[in-house]
Coordinates of C-alpha atoms in Angstrom, one line a residue:
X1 CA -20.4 23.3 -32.5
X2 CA -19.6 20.6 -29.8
X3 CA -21.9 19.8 -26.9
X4 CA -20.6 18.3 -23.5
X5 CA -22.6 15.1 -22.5
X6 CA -23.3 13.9 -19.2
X7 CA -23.9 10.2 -19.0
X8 CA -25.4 8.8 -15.8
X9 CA -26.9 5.6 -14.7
X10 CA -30.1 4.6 -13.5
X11 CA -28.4 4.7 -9.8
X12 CA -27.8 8.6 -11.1
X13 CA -24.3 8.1 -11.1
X14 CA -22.4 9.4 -13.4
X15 CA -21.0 6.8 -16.2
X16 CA -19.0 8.8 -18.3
X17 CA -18.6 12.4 -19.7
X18 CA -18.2 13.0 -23.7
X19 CA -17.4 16.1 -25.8
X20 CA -19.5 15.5 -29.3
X21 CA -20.3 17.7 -32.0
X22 CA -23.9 18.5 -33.0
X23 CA -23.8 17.2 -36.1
X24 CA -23.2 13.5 -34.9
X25 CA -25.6 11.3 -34.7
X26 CA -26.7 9.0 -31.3
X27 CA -24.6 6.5 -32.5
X28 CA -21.3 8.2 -32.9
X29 CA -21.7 8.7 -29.0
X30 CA -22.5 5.3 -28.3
X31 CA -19.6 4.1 -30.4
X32 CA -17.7 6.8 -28.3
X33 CA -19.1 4.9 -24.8
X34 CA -17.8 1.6 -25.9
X35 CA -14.2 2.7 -27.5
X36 CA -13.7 4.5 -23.8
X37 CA -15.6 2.9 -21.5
X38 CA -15.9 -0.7 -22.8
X39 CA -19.8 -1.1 -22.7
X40 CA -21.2 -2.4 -26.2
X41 CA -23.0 0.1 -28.2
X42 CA -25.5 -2.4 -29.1
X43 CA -26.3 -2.9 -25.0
X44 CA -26.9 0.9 -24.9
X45 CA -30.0 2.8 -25.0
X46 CA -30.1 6.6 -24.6
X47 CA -32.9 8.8 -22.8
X48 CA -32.6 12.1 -22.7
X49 CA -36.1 13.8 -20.7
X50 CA -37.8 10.5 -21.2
X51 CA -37.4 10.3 -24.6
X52 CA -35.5 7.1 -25.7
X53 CA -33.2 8.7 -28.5
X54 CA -33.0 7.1 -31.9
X55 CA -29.5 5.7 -33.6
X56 CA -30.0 7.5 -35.9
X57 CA -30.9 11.5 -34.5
X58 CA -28.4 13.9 -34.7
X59 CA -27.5 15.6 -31.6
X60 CA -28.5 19.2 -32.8
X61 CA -31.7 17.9 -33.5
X62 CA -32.4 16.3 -29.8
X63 CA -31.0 18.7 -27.9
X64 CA -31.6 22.8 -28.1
X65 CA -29.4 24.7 -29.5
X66 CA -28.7 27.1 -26.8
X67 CA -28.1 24.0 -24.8
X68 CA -24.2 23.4 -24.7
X69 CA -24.5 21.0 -22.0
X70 CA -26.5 18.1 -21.9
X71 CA -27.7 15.1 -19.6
X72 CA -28.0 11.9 -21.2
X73 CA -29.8 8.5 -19.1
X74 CA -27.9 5.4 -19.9
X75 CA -30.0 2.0 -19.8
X76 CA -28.5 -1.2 -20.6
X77 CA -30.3 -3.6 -23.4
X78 CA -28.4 -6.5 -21.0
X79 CA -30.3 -10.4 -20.8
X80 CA -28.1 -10.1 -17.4
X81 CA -28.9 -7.3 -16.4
X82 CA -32.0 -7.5 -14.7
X83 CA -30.7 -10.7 -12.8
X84 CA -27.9 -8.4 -12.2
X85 CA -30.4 -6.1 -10.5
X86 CA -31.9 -7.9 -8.5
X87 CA -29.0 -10.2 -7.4
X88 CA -25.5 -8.9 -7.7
X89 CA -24.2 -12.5 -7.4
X90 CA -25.8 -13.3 -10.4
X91 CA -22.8 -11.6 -12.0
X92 CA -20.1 -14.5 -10.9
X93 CA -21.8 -16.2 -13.5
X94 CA -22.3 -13.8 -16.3
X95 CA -20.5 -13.3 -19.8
X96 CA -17.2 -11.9 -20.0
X97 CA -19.0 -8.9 -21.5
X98 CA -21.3 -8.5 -18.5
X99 CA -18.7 -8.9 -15.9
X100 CA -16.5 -6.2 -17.8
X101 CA -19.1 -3.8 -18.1
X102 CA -18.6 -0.6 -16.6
X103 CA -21.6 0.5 -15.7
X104 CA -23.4 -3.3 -14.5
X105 CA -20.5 -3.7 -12.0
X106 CA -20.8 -0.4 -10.9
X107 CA -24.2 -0.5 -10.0
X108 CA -23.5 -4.0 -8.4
X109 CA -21.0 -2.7 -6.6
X110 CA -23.3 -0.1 -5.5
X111 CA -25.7 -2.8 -4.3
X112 CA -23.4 -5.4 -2.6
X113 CA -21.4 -2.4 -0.9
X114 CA -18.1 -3.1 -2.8
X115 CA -18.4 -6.9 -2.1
X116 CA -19.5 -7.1 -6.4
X117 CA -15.7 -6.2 -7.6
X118 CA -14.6 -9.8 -6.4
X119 CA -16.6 -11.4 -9.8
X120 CA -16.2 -8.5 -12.0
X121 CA -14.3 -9.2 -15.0
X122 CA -10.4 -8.9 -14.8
X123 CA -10.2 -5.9 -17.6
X124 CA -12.8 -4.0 -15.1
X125 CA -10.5 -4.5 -12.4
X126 CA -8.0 -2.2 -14.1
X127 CA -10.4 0.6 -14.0
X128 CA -9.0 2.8 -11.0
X129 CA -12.7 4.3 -10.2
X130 CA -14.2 1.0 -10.4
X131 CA -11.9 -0.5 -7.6
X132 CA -11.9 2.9 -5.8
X133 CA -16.0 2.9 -6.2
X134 CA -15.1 -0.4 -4.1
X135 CA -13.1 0.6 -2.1
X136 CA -15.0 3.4 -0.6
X137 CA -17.4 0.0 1.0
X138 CA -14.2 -1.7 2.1
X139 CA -10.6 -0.7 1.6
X140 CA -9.4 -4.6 1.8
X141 CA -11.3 -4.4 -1.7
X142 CA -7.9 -3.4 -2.8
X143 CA -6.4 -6.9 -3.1
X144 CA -9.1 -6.9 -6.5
X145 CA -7.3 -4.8 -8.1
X146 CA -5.5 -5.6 -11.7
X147 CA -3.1 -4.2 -14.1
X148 CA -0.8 -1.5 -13.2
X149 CA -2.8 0.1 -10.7
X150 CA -0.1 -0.2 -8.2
X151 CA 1.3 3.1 -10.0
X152 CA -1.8 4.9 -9.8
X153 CA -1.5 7.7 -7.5
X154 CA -4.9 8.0 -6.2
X155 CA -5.1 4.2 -5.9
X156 CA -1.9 3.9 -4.3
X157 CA -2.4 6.8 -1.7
X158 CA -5.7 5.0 -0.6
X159 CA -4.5 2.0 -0.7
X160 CA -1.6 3.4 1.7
X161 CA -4.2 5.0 3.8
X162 CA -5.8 1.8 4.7
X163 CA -2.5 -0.4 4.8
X164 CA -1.5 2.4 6.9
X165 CA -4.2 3.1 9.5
X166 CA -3.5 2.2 13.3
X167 CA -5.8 -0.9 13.4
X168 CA -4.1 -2.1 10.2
X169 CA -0.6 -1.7 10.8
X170 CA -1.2 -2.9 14.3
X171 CA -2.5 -5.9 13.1
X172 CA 0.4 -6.6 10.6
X173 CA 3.0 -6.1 13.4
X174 CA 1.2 -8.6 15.8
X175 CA 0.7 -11.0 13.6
X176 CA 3.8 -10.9 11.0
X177 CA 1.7 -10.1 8.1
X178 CA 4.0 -9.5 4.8
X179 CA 2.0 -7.5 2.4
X180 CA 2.8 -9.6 -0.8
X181 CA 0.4 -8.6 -3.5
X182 CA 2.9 -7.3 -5.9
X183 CA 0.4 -3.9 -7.1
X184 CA 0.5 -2.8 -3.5
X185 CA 4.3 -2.3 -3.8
X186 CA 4.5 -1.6 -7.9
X187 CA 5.1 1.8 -7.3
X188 CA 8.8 1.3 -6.3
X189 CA 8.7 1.7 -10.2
X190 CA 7.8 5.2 -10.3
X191 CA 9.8 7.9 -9.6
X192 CA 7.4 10.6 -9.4
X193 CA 5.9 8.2 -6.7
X194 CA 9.2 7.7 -4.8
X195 CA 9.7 11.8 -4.8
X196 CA 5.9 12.1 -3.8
X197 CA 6.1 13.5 0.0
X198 CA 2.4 12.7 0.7
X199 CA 2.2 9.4 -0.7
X200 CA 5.3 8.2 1.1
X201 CA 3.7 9.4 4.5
X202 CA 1.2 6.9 3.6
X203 CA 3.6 4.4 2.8
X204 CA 6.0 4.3 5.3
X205 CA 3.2 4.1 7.8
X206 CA 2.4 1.0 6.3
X207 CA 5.8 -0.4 5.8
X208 CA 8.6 1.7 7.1
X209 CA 11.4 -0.3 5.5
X210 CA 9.8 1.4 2.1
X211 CA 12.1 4.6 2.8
X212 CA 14.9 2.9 0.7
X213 CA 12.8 3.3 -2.1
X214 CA 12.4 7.0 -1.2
X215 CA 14.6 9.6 -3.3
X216 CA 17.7 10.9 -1.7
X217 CA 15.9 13.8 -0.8
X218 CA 13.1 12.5 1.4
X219 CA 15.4 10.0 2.8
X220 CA 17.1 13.4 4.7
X221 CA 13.5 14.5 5.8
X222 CA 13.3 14.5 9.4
X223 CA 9.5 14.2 9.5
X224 CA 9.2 11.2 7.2
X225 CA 12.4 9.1 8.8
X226 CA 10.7 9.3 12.2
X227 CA 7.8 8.1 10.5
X228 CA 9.2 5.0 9.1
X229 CA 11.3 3.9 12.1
X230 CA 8.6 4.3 14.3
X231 CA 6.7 1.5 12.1
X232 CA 9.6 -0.4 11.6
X233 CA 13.3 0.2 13.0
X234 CA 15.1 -1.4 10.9
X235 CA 14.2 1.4 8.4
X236 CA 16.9 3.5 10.1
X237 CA 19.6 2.0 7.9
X238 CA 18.2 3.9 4.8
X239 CA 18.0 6.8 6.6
X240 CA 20.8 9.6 5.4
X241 CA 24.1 10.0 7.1
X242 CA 22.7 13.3 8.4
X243 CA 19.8 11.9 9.9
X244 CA 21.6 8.9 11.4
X245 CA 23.6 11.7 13.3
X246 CA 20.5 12.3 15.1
X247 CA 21.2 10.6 18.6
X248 CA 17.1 10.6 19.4
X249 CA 16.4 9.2 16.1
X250 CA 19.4 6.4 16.9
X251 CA 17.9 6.0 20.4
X252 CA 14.8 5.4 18.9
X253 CA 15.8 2.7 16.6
X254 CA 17.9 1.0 18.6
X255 CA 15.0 0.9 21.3
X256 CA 13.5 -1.4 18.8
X257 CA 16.0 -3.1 17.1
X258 CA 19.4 -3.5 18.9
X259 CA 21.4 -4.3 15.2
X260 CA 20.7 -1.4 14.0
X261 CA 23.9 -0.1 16.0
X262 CA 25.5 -1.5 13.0
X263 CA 24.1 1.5 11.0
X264 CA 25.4 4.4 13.5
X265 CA 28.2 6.6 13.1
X266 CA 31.5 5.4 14.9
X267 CA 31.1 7.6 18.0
X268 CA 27.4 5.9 18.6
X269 CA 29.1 2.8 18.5
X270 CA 31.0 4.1 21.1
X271 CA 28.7 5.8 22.7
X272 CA 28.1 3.4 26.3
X273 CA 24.3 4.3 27.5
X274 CA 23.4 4.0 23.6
X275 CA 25.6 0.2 23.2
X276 CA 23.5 -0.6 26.6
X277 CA 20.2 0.3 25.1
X278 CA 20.8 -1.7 22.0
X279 CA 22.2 -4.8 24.0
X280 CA 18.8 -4.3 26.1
X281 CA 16.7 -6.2 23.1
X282 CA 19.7 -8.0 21.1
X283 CA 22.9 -9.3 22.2
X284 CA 23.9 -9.5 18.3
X285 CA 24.3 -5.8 18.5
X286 CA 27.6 -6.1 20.4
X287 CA 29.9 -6.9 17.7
X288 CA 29.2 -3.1 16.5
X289 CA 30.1 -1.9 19.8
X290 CA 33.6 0.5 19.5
X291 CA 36.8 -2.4 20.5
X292 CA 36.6 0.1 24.2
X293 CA 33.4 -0.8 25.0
X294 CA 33.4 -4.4 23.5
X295 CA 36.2 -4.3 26.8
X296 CA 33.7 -3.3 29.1
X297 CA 32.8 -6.2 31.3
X298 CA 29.2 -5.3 32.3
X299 CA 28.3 -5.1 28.6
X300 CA 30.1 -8.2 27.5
X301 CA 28.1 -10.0 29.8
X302 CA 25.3 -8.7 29.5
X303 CA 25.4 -9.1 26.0
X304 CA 26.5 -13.2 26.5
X305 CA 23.0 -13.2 28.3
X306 CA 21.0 -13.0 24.9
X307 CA 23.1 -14.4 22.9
X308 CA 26.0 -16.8 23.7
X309 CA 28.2 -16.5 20.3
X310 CA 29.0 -12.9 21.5
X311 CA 32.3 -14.1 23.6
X312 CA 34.1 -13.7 20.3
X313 CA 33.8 -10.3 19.9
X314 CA 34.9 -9.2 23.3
X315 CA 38.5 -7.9 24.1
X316 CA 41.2 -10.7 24.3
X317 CA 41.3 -10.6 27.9
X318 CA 37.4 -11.2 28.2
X319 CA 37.4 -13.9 26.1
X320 CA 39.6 -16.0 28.5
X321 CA 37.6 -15.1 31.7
X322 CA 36.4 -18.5 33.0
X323 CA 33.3 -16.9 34.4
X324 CA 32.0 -15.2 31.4
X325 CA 33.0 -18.2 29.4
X326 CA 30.3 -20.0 31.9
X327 CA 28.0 -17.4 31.1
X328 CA 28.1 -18.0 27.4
X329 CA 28.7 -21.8 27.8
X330 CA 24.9 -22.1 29.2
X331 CA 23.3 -19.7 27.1
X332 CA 24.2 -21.4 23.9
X333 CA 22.6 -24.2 26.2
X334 CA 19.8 -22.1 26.5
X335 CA 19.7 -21.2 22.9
X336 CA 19.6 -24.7 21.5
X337 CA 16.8 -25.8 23.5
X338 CA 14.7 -23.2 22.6
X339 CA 15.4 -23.6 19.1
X340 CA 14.4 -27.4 19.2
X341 CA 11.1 -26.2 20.6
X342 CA 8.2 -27.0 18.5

């Protein structure tokens, strides 16, 4: 007849949860503690209501027989342990044993509020509630993590959440941050990860250019395009065909980022008021203009303005005004200087 064990901590958390069978002995579950949970049966002793149980019971013999659930206190035999305890830092230093130990860096995590993951051993760091344990104190704890993690969906999703939030995201775009730990972005590899709806939510709020790892599916969701162009235009171009027909989803992009009239349907390209909008924040966006409007003298020179290598996309007469080849003449002038600025 099989029991279910609780195993908590001295913090009461719980450590681990084990299905035995009353006839095994204290040592077949401490065996069972190290095979899944990596902490050495010699390091363990059992207490079960202040008793400290013997390797040698067997379980029907400790615990009542009516009982078919049971709470069982771990404490660690650990040299390290009690510096451990009393200073998590003491772990930096500790045994590869120690430092891999689920329980100690739990508990140290517990005690340095998440800042303990950064010395835990490197198998430990693999262990999605360990990290997660962390990252409830600080969600930068992340950048700890190890293994394949990245394709975790609960570590992914909060990981997503944080990359994700307004101060965040905010912070990336002002600064130019490019998220390069290679977990945060290992779940390109999954395809149950790249058809999850609510995990791409989170992603694409973090990065929005992540929609061209979406399935074909959510890349025709309204809901989840705006998403991603709103944190990053340029994700407009993996947008479907359908979508890209949207002219408020176009304006939108194009608000941002004037090349993306590259990526519109013809009759966008043709469309004047959304060529003008483009031109408004990049002058490269004229050569996608339709050859009608790339004949339209108020756009050609406004698009010469930002950028002076646009003369050779406008109509044949255009190219051979004098006055707009002024215009581009001195912002190429303009161009180079800026572009020997320090």
């Amino acid at each position: 007849m099989a029991v279910e064990l609780t195993i908590r901590g001295l913090t009461g958390n719980v450590v681990a949860t084990l299905t035995a069978e009353r006839a095994q002995t204290v040592s077949h579950v401490k065996h069972a503690l190290q095979a899944s949970y990596n902490i050495a049966a010699s390091m363990q002793s059992l207490v079960l209501d202040m008793d400290v149980l013997s390797d040698s019971d067997p379980l029907d013999r400790v615990i009542a027989p009516e009982d078919n659930n049971a709470e069982l206190t771990l404490v660690l035999v650990d040299p390290w342990l009690e510096g451990v305890s009393k200073d998590w830092k003491c772990l930096r230093k500790a045994p590869p044993a120690t430092r891999n130990n689920r329980l100690v860096v739990l508990e140290a995590i517990e005690r340095s509020k998440g800042e303990a993951i950064k010395f835990a051993g490197e198998e430990i760091r693999a262990d999605r509630d360990v990290i997660l344990a962390a990252m409830r104190h600080s969600p930068e704890l992340y950048l700890h993590a190890k293994g394949d993690l990245g394709l975790d969906r609960e570590f992914a999703c909060a990981t997503m959440r944080y990359l994700g939030s307004p101060t965040v995201a905010a912070r990336a775009q002002r600064t130019g941050t490019v998220l390069q730990r290679a977990i945060v972005w290992s779940w390109i590899c999954s395809e149950e990860l790249c058809a999850d709806r609510e995990f791409l939510m989170l992603a694409l709020a973090a990065r929005g250019t992540a929609l061209t790892h979406a399935c074909e599916e959510l890349r025709n969701d309204s809901e989840l395009v705006w998403v991603a162009v709103h944190q990053d235009a340029c994700a407009y171009q993996y947008a479907s065909l359908a979508l890209r027909e949207d002219r408020l989803l176009t304006a939108q992009a194009l608000r941002s980022k004037g090349s993306m009239l590259a990526h519109a349907p013809p009759h966008f390209q043709a469309d004047r008021e959304l060529v003008l909008l483009a031109l408004q924040t990049s002058g490269d966006a004229f050569r996608y203009a339709s050859e009608e409007l790339r004949a339209d003298r108020e756009l050609v020179l406004l698009a010469l303005q930002r950028d002076g290598t646009m003369l050779q996309f406008a109509s044949t007469d255009l190219r051979n005004d004098p006055e707009l080849s002024k215009v581009a003449f001195f912002s190429l002038r303009l161009q180079g200087r800026q572009a020997r600025r320090p």
